[in-house]
Amino acid sequence: MTLVLAAASATLAPSPALAGDPLWTTPRLLGTPIVYVEEHVGARFDSALRSSISFVDRYTGSDMRLGRCRTGSRCIRVIRSNATHGYGAWTSWTPGRKTTVIRLSATLARKNWHTRRSIIDHELGHANGARHNSRCTSRMWPDYRCRNKQLPARTFTKSERAMLAKW
Ligand SMILES: [Zn+2]
């Protein structure tokens, strides 16, 4: 029972590169702020994803665009998958984050729009270098809801902003 509850409360994926994160590149070296977001999740997530893209772009200075990934630009693939280690979503990336995959689960698809958007904000935060926040003061809180049952504030902390600005 304890294990079940623990798994249910930890709904989001820890960043797999949390320890060290040594392979961060400066994608500006790729010569363009354009990051292609290749979407394979369909209408259920579409408007939330669009909203999240413009939200996270404000902090990264990137120009994320929905469209097929292209050689020479960073790429974020957003797919429907339940291979999320028991979490609502899971983000992983290749060295330098040149290619990132965000998996959105069927469980997440059943959540309401604001919750879906909150999680996509969070995962795009990971995709651009943000880590978890141990306090519920930003979208990087690692759960669907704060302890007071509210969604995490739609913002990033000062240190998260510093990471995102390095995208
Ligand atoms: Zn997370």
CSV table of C-alpha atoms and ligand atoms in Angstrom, one decimal:
chain,number,residue,atom,x,y,z
A,1,MET,CA,0.0,0.0,0.0
A,2,THR,CA,2.7,2.4,0.9
A,3,LEU,CA,4.5,1.7,-2.3
A,4,VAL,CA,1.3,2.3,-4.3
A,5,LEU,CA,0.7,5.6,-2.7
A,6,ALA,CA,4.3,6.6,-3.1
A,7,ALA,CA,4.2,5.8,-6.8
A,8,ALA,CA,0.9,7.7,-7.2
A,9,SER,CA,2.2,10.8,-5.6
A,10,ALA,CA,5.4,10.9,-7.6
A,11,THR,CA,3.7,11.5,-10.9
A,12,LEU,CA,6.4,13.1,-12.8
A,13,ALA,CA,9.7,11.8,-14.1
A,14,PRO,CA,12.9,12.8,-12.3
A,15,SER,CA,15.4,14.2,-14.8
A,16,PRO,CA,17.5,11.3,-16.0
A,17,ALA,CA,20.5,13.6,-16.3
A,18,LEU,CA,20.1,15.1,-12.9
A,19,ALA,CA,23.5,14.0,-11.7
A,20,GLY,CA,26.0,16.1,-13.4
A,21,ASP,CA,24.4,16.9,-16.6
A,22,PRO,CA,27.8,17.0,-18.2
A,23,LEU,CA,26.8,17.0,-21.8
A,24,TRP,CA,25.1,20.3,-22.0
A,25,THR,CA,25.9,22.0,-25.2
A,26,THR,CA,25.1,25.6,-26.2
A,27,PRO,CA,22.6,24.9,-28.9
A,28,ARG,CA,23.2,28.4,-30.2
A,29,LEU,CA,26.3,26.9,-31.7
A,30,LEU,CA,23.9,25.2,-34.0
A,31,GLY,CA,23.4,28.6,-35.4
A,32,THR,CA,19.7,29.1,-34.9
A,33,PRO,CA,17.3,29.7,-32.0
A,34,ILE,CA,14.7,27.5,-33.8
A,35,VAL,CA,13.9,24.3,-32.1
A,36,TYR,CA,11.5,22.0,-33.9
A,37,VAL,CA,8.8,20.3,-31.9
A,38,GLU,CA,7.6,17.2,-33.7
A,39,GLU,CA,4.3,16.4,-32.3
A,40,HIS,CA,2.8,12.9,-32.4
A,41,VAL,CA,0.2,13.3,-29.7
A,42,GLY,CA,-2.9,14.5,-31.5
A,43,ALA,CA,-5.7,16.8,-30.6
A,44,ARG,CA,-6.0,15.8,-27.0
A,45,PHE,CA,-2.7,17.6,-26.2
A,46,ASP,CA,-2.4,20.0,-29.1
A,47,SER,CA,-3.6,23.3,-27.6
A,48,ALA,CA,-1.9,22.7,-24.3
A,49,LEU,CA,1.3,22.0,-26.1
A,50,ARG,CA,1.0,25.2,-28.1
A,51,SER,CA,0.5,27.2,-25.0
A,52,SER,CA,3.4,25.5,-23.2
A,53,ILE,CA,5.7,26.2,-26.2
A,54,SER,CA,5.1,29.9,-26.1
A,55,PHE,CA,5.4,30.0,-22.3
A,56,VAL,CA,8.8,28.2,-22.2
A,57,ASP,CA,10.1,30.1,-25.2
A,58,ARG,CA,9.8,33.3,-23.1
A,59,TYR,CA,12.4,31.9,-20.6
A,60,THR,CA,14.7,30.2,-23.0
A,61,GLY,CA,14.8,32.8,-25.8
A,62,SER,CA,14.3,29.9,-28.2
A,63,ASP,CA,11.9,29.8,-31.1
A,64,MET,CA,10.1,26.5,-30.7
A,65,ARG,CA,8.0,25.6,-33.7
A,66,LEU,CA,5.7,22.7,-34.4
A,67,GLY,CA,7.0,20.8,-37.3
A,68,ARG,CA,9.2,18.0,-38.5
A,69,CYS,CA,12.7,17.9,-37.0
A,70,ARG,CA,15.4,19.0,-39.3
A,71,THR,CA,19.1,18.4,-39.5
A,72,GLY,CA,21.0,21.3,-37.9
A,73,SER,CA,18.3,22.3,-35.4
A,74,ARG,CA,17.5,21.0,-32.0
A,75,CYS,CA,14.5,18.7,-32.0
A,76,ILE,CA,11.9,17.8,-29.4
A,77,ARG,CA,9.7,14.9,-30.2
A,78,VAL,CA,6.5,14.7,-28.2
A,79,ILE,CA,4.9,11.2,-28.3
A,80,ARG,CA,2.1,9.3,-26.7
A,81,SER,CA,3.7,6.5,-24.7
A,82,ASN,CA,3.1,4.7,-21.4
A,83,ALA,CA,6.8,3.9,-21.1
A,84,THR,CA,7.0,6.6,-18.5
A,85,HIS,CA,8.4,4.5,-15.6
A,86,GLY,CA,5.0,4.8,-13.8
A,87,TYR,CA,5.0,8.6,-14.0
A,88,GLY,CA,2.5,10.8,-15.9
A,89,ALA,CA,5.2,11.8,-18.3
A,90,TRP,CA,8.9,11.2,-19.0
A,91,THR,CA,11.5,13.3,-20.7
A,92,SER,CA,14.9,12.0,-22.0
A,93,TRP,CA,17.5,13.4,-24.3
A,94,THR,CA,20.6,12.6,-26.3
A,95,PRO,CA,23.9,14.1,-25.4
A,96,GLY,CA,23.8,17.9,-25.7
A,97,ARG,CA,20.0,17.7,-25.8
A,98,LYS,CA,20.2,17.9,-29.5
A,99,THR,CA,17.2,15.5,-29.6
A,100,THR,CA,14.8,15.2,-26.7
A,101,VAL,CA,11.8,12.9,-26.4
A,102,ILE,CA,8.9,13.8,-24.2
A,103,ARG,CA,6.5,10.9,-23.5
A,104,LEU,CA,3.0,11.7,-22.4
A,105,SER,CA,1.0,8.9,-20.9
A,106,ALA,CA,-2.6,7.7,-21.3
A,107,THR,CA,-3.0,8.6,-17.6
A,108,LEU,CA,-2.0,12.2,-18.4
A,109,ALA,CA,-4.4,12.3,-21.4
A,110,ARG,CA,-7.3,11.7,-19.0
A,111,LYS,CA,-6.4,14.8,-16.9
A,112,ASN,CA,-8.1,18.1,-17.5
A,113,TRP,CA,-6.6,20.7,-19.8
A,114,HIS,CA,-4.9,22.8,-17.2
A,115,THR,CA,-3.3,19.8,-15.7
A,116,ARG,CA,-2.1,18.6,-19.1
A,117,ARG,CA,-0.6,22.0,-19.8
A,118,SER,CA,1.0,22.1,-16.4
A,119,ILE,CA,2.8,18.8,-17.0
A,120,ILE,CA,3.9,19.8,-20.5
A,121,ASP,CA,5.3,23.1,-19.2
A,122,HIS,CA,7.2,20.9,-16.7
A,123,GLU,CA,8.5,18.5,-19.3
A,124,LEU,CA,9.5,21.3,-21.7
A,125,GLY,CA,11.3,22.8,-18.7
A,126,HIS,CA,13.3,19.6,-18.4
A,127,ALA,CA,13.9,19.5,-22.2
A,128,ASN,CA,15.5,22.9,-21.8
A,129,GLY,CA,17.6,22.3,-18.7
A,130,ALA,CA,15.4,22.9,-15.7
A,131,ARG,CA,15.5,20.5,-12.8
A,132,HIS,CA,13.0,19.7,-10.0
A,133,ASN,CA,12.0,22.2,-7.4
A,134,SER,CA,11.7,20.8,-3.9
A,135,ARG,CA,9.2,23.5,-3.1
A,136,CYS,CA,5.9,24.0,-4.9
A,137,THR,CA,6.8,27.5,-6.2
A,138,SER,CA,7.1,26.7,-9.9
A,139,ARG,CA,6.2,24.4,-12.7
A,140,MET,CA,9.2,22.3,-11.8
A,141,TRP,CA,7.5,20.8,-8.7
A,142,PRO,CA,7.7,17.0,-9.4
A,143,ASP,CA,4.0,16.2,-8.9
A,144,TYR,CA,0.7,17.0,-10.5
A,145,ARG,CA,-0.5,19.1,-7.6
A,146,CYS,CA,1.0,21.0,-4.7
A,147,ARG,CA,0.2,19.7,-1.2
A,148,ASN,CA,-2.6,22.3,-1.1
A,149,LYS,CA,-4.1,20.5,-4.2
A,150,GLN,CA,-3.5,23.5,-6.4
A,151,LEU,CA,-1.5,23.3,-9.6
A,152,PRO,CA,2.1,24.5,-9.3
A,153,ALA,CA,2.4,28.2,-10.1
A,154,ARG,CA,2.9,28.9,-13.8
A,155,THR,CA,6.3,30.3,-13.5
A,156,PHE,CA,10.0,29.3,-13.0
A,157,THR,CA,12.2,30.3,-10.1
A,158,LYS,CA,15.3,32.5,-10.5
A,159,SER,CA,17.7,29.5,-10.7
A,160,GLU,CA,15.4,27.7,-13.1
A,161,ARG,CA,15.3,30.8,-15.3
A,162,ALA,CA,19.1,30.9,-15.3
A,163,MET,CA,19.2,27.3,-16.5
A,164,LEU,CA,16.5,27.9,-19.1
A,165,ALA,CA,18.3,30.9,-20.4
A,166,LYS,CA,21.3,28.7,-21.3
A,167,TRP,CA,19.1,26.5,-23.5
B,1,ZN,ZN,10.1,16.2,-13.7
